[in-house]
mmCIF file of C-alpha atoms in Angstrom:
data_model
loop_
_atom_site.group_PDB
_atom_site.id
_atom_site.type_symbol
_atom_site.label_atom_id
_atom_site.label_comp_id
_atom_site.label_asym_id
_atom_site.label_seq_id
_atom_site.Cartn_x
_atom_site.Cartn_y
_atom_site.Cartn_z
ATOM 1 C CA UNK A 1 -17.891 -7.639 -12.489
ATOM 2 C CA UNK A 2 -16.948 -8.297 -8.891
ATOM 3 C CA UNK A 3 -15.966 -12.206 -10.237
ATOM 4 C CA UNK A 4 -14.100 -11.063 -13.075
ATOM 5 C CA UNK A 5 -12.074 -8.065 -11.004
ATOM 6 C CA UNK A 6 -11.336 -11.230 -8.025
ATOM 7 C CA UNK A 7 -9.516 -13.462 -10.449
ATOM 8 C CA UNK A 8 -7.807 -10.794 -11.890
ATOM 9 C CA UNK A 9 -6.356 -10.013 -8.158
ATOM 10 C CA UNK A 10 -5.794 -13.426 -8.154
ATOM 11 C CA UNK A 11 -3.711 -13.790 -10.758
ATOM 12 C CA UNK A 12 -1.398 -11.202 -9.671
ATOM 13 C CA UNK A 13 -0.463 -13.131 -6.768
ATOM 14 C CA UNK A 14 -0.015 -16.330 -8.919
ATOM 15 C CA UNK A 15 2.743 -14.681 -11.498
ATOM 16 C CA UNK A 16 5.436 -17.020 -11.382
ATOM 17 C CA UNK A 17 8.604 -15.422 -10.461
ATOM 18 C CA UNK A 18 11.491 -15.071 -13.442
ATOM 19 C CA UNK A 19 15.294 -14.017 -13.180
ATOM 20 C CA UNK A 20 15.983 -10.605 -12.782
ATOM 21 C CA UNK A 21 17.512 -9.157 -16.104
ATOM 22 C CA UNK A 22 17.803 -5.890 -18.060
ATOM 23 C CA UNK A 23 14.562 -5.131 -19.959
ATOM 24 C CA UNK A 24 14.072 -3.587 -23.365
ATOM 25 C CA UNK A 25 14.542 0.257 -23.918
ATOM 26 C CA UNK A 26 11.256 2.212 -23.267
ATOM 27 C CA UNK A 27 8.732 2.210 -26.173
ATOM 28 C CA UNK A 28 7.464 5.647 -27.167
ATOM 29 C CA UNK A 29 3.970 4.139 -26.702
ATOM 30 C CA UNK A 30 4.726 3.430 -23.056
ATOM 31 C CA UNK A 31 4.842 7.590 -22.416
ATOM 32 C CA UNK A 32 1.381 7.749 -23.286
ATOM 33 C CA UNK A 33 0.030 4.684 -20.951
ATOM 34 C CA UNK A 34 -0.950 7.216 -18.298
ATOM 35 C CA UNK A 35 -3.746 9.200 -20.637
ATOM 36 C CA UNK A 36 -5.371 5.724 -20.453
ATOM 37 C CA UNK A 37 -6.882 5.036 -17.155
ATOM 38 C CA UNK A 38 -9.929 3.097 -18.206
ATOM 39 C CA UNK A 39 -12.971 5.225 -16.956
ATOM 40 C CA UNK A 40 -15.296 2.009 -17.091
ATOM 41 C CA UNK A 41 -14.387 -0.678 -14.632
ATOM 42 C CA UNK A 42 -11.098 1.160 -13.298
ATOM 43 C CA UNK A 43 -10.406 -1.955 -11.241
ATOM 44 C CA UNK A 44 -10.165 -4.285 -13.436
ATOM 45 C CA UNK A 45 -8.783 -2.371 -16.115
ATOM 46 C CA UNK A 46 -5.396 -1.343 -14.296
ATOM 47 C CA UNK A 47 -5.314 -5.053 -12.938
ATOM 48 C CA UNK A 48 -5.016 -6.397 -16.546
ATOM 49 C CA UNK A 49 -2.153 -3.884 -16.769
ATOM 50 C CA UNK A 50 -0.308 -5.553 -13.928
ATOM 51 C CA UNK A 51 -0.551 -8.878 -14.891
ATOM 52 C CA UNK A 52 1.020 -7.655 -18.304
ATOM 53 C CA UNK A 53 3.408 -5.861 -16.321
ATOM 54 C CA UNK A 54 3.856 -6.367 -12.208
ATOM 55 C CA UNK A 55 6.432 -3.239 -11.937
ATOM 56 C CA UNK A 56 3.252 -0.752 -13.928
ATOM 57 C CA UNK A 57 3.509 2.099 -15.180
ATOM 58 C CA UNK A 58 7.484 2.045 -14.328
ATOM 59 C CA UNK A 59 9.539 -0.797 -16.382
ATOM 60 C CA UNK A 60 12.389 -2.410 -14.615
ATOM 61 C CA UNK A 61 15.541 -0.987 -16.618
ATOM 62 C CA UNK A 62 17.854 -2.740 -13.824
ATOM 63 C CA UNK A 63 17.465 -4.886 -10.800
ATOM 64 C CA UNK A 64 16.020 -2.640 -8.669
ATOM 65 C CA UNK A 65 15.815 -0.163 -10.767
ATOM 66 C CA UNK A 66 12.549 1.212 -12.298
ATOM 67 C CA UNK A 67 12.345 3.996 -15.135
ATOM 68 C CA UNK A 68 9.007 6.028 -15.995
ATOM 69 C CA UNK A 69 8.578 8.255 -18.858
ATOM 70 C CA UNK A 70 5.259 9.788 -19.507
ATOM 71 C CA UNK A 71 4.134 13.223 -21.034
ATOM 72 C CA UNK A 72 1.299 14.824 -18.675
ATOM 73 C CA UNK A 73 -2.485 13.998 -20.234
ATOM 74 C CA UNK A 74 -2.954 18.260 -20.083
ATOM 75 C CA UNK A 75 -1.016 17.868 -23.434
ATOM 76 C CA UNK A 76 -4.039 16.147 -25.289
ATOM 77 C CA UNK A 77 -6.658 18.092 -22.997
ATOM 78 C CA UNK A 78 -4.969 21.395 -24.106
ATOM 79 C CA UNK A 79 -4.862 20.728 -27.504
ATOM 80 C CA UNK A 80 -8.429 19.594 -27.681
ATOM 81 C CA UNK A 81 -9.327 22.678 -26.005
ATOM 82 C CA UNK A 82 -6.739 24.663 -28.351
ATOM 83 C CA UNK A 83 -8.200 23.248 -31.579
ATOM 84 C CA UNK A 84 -12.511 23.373 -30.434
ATOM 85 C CA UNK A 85 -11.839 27.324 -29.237
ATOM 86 C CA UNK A 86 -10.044 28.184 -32.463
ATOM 87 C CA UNK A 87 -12.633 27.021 -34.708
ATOM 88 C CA UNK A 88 -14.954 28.677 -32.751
ATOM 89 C CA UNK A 89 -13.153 32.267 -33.121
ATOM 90 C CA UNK A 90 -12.795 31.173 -36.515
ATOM 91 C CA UNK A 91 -16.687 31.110 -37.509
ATOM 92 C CA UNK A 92 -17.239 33.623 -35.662
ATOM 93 C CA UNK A 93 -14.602 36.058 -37.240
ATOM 94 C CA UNK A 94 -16.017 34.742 -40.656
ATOM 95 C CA UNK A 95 -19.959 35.690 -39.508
ATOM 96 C CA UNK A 96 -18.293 39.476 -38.602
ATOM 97 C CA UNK A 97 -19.169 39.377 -35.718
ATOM 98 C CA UNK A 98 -17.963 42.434 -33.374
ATOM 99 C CA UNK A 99 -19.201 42.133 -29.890
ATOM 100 C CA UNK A 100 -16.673 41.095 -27.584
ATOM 101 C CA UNK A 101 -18.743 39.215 -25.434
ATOM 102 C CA UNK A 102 -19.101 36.061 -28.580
ATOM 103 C CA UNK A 103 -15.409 35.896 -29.396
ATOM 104 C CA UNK A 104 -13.777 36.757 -26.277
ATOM 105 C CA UNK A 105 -14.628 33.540 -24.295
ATOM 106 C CA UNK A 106 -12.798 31.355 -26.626
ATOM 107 C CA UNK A 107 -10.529 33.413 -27.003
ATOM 108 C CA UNK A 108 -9.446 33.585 -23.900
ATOM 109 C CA UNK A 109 -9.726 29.128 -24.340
ATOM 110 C CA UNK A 110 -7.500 29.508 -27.019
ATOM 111 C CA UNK A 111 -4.750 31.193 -24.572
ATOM 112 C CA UNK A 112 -4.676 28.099 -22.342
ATOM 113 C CA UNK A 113 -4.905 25.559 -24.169
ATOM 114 C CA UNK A 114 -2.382 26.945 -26.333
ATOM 115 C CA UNK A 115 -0.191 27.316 -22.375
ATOM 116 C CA UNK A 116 -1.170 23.999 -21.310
ATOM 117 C CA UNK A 117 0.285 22.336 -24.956
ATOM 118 C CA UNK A 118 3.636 24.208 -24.623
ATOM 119 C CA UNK A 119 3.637 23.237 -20.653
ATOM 120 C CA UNK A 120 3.210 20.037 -21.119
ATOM 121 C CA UNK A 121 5.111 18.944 -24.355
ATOM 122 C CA UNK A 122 8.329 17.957 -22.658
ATOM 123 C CA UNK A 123 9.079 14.679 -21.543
ATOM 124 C CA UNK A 124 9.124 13.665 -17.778
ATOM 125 C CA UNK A 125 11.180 11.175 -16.691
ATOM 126 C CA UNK A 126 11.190 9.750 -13.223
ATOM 127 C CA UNK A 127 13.536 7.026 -12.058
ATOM 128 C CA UNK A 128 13.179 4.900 -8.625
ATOM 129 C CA UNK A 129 16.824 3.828 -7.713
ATOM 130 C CA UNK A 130 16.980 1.417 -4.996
ATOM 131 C CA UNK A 131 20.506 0.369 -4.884
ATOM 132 C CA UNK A 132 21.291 3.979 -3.984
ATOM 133 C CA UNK A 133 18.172 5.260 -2.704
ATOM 134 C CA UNK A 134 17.129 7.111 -4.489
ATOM 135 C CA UNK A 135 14.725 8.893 -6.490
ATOM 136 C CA UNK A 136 15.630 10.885 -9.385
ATOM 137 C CA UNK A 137 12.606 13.300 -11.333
ATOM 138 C CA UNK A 138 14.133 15.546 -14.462
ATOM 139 C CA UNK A 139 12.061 17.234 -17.309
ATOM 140 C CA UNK A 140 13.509 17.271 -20.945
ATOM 141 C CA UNK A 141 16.335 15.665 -19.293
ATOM 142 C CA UNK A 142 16.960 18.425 -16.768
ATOM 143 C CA UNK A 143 16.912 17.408 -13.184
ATOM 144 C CA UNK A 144 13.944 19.424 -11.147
ATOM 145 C CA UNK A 145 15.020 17.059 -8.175
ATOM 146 C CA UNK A 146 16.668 13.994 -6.705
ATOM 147 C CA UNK A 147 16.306 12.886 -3.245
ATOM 148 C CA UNK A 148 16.049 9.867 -0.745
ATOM 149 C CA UNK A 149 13.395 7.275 -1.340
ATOM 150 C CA UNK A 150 10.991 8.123 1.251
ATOM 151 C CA UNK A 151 9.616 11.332 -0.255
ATOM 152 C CA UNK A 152 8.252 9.301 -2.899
ATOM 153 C CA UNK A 153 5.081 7.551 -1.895
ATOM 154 C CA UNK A 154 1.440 5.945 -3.503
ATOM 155 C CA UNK A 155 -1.398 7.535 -1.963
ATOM 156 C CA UNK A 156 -5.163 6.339 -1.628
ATOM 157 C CA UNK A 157 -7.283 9.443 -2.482
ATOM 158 C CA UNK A 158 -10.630 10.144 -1.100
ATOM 159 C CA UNK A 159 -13.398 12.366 -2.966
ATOM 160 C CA UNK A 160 -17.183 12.316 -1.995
ATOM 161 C CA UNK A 161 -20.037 14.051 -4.340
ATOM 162 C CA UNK A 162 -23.215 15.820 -3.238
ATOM 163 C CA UNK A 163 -25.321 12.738 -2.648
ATOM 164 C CA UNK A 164 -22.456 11.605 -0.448
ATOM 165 C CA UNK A 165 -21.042 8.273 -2.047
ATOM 166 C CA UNK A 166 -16.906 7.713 -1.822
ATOM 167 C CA UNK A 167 -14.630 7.294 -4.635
ATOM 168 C CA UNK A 168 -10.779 6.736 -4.132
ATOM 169 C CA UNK A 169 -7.833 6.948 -6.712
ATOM 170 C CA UNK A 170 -4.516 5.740 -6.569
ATOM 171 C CA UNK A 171 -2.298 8.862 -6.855
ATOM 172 C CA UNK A 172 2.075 8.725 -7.115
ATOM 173 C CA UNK A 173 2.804 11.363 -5.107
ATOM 174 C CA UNK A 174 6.637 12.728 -4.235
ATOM 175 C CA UNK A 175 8.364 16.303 -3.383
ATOM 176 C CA UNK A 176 8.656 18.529 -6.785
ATOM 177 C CA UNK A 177 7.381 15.394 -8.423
ATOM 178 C CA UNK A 178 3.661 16.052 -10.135
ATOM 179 C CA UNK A 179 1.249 14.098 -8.821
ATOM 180 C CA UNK A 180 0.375 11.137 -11.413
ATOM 181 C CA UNK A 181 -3.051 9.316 -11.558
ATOM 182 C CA UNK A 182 -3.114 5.617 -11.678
ATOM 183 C CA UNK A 183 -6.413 4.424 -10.921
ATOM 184 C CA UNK A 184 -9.284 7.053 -11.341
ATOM 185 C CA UNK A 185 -12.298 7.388 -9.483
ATOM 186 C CA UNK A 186 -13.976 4.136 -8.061
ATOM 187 C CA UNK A 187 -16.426 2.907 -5.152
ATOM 188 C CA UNK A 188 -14.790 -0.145 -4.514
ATOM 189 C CA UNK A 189 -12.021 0.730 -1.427
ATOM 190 C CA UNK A 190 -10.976 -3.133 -1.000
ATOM 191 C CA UNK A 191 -9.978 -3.148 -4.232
ATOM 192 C CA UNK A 192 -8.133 -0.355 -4.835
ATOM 193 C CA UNK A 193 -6.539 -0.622 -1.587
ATOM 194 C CA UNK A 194 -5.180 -4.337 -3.075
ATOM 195 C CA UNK A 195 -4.179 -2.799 -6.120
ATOM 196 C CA UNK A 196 -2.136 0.399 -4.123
ATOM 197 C CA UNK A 197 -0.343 -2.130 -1.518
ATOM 198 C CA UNK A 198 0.360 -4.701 -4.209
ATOM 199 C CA UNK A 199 2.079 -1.706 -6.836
ATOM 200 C CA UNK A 200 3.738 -0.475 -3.548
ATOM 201 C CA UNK A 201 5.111 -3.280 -2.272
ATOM 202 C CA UNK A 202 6.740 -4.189 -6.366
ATOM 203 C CA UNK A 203 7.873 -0.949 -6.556
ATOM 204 C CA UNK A 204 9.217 -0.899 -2.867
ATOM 205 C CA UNK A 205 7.958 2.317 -1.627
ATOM 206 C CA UNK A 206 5.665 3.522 0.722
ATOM 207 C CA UNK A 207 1.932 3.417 0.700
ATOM 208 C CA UNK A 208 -0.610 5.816 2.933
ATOM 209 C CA UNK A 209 -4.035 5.266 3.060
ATOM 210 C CA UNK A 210 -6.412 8.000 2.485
ATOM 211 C CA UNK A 211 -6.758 8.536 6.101
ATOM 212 C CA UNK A 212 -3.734 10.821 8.074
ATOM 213 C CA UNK A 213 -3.706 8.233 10.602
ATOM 214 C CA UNK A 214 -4.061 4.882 9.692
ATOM 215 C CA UNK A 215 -3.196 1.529 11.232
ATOM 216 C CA UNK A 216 -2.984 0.585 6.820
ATOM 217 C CA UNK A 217 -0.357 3.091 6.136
ATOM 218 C CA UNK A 218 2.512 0.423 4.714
ATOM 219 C CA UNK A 219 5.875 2.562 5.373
ATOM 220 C CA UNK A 220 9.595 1.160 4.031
ATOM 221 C CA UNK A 221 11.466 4.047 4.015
ATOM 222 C CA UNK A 222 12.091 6.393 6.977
ATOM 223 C CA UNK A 223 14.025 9.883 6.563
ATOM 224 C CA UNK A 224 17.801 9.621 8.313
ATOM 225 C CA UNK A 225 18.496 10.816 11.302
ATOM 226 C CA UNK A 226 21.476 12.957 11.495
ATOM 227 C CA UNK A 227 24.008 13.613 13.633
ATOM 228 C CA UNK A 228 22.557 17.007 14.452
ATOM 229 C CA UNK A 229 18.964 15.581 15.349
ATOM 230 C CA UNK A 230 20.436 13.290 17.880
ATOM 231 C CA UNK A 231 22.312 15.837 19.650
ATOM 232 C CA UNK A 232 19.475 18.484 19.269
ATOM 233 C CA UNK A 233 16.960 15.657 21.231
ATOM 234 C CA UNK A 234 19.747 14.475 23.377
ATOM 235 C CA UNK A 235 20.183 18.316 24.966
ATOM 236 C CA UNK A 236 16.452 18.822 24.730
ATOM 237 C CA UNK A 237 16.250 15.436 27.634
ATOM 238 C CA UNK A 238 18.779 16.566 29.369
ATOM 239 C CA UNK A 239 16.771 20.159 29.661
ATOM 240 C CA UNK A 240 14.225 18.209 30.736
ATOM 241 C CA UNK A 241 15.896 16.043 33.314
ATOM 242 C CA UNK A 242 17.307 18.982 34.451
ATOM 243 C CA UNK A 243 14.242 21.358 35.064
ATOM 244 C CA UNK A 244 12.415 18.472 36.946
ATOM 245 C CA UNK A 245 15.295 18.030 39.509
ATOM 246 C CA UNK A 246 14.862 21.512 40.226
ATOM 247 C CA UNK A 247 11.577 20.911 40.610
ATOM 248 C CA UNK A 248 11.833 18.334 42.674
#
């Protein structure tokens, strides 16, 4: 596997660069490349993905500009939850069966998953806009939020089980943006850290490592200072100054 996963890293950096141009309208099969994250082999699986397409899961509508639109995977894990609890209440409303305690349970399933299908049928869209800095995140084609580039980020995750061993993901994180899965739980940090800088760095944004302080944390985009910031620090100094020539 580890042979396999290296020459698929290798091959990303050996894409040959082509002339930017407009891309094709968004498939309807593309909103539904998120449910797959390849649970065998994560690695390798969303490395084949990149080599198919370097700007994954967003396409390139624009120079610099990169579209996503997904629906969230709770869609298909509510219905399947929706559909197993209903024929469940089903047989057991058939048998006659009275007590509460046999039908209430899934029930109750039926409830959420029916809530989690509803929640999650409309279509997110999130755009990266470079030339204007941008990021812009709207559901069923109403905006929830636009703002400046850097409070959209990829994030290394870090989980640990009971016996101990690590497992990271790579997670797209961003204020009132849901967080999206792109790689799920694997062992191998080297790897997944490749595969986080290397998205990053095509999609220009910033990467953190799964550490809060980390001498890998890849940063492009810094929040503007205002006008008000500058003055706020400038009369904090001169506090300062001033309190240690009285002092002195």
């Amino acid at each position: 596997m580890e042979v396999f996963l290296r020459a698929d890293l290798l091959c990303l950096t050996q894409t040959p660069k082509s002339p930017l141009v407009c891309s094709a309208p968004l498939t309807h099969g593309k909103r539904f490349q998120l449910w797959s994250l390849g649970f065998h082999q994560p690695e390798r699986h969303l490395a084949k993905r990149l080599k198919h397409n370097s700007f994954y899961p967003f396409t390139e509508q624009q120079p610099n500009v990169f579209v996503l639109e997904y629906y969230l995977d709770t869609l298909w894990k509510g219905t399947l939850l929706f559909v197993a609890c209903l024929v469940v209440v089903i047989s057991v409303l058939m048998n006659q069966v009275q007590r509460q305690e046999t039908w209430g349970i899934p029930a109750y399933g039926v409830v959420i998953g029916l809530w989690l299908m509803i929640s999650s049928l409309p279509l997110r869209r999130l755009v990266l806009n470079h030339p204007h800095g941008t990021y812009h995140f709207s559901i069923q084609g109403r905006t929830v939020y636009q703002g400046p580039m850097h409070l959209v980020y990829l994030r290394l995750a870090f989980n640990s089980d009971a016996r101990g061993r690590c497992f990271f993901q790579l997670v797209l994180c961003g204020y009132k943006l849901e967080p999206l899965v792109l790689l799920q739980l694997s062992e191998h940090y080297e790897q997944v850290e490749y595969l986080g800088r290397f998205i990053a760095r095509k999609l220009n944004i910033n990467y953190f490592d799964c550490l809060a302080v980390s001498y890998r944390h890849v940063v492009r985009h810094w929040p503007l200072r205002t006008n008000t910031d500058s003055t706020s620090i400038a009369q904090t100094r001169s506090q300062t100054y001033s309190k240690m020539s009285l002092n002195l």
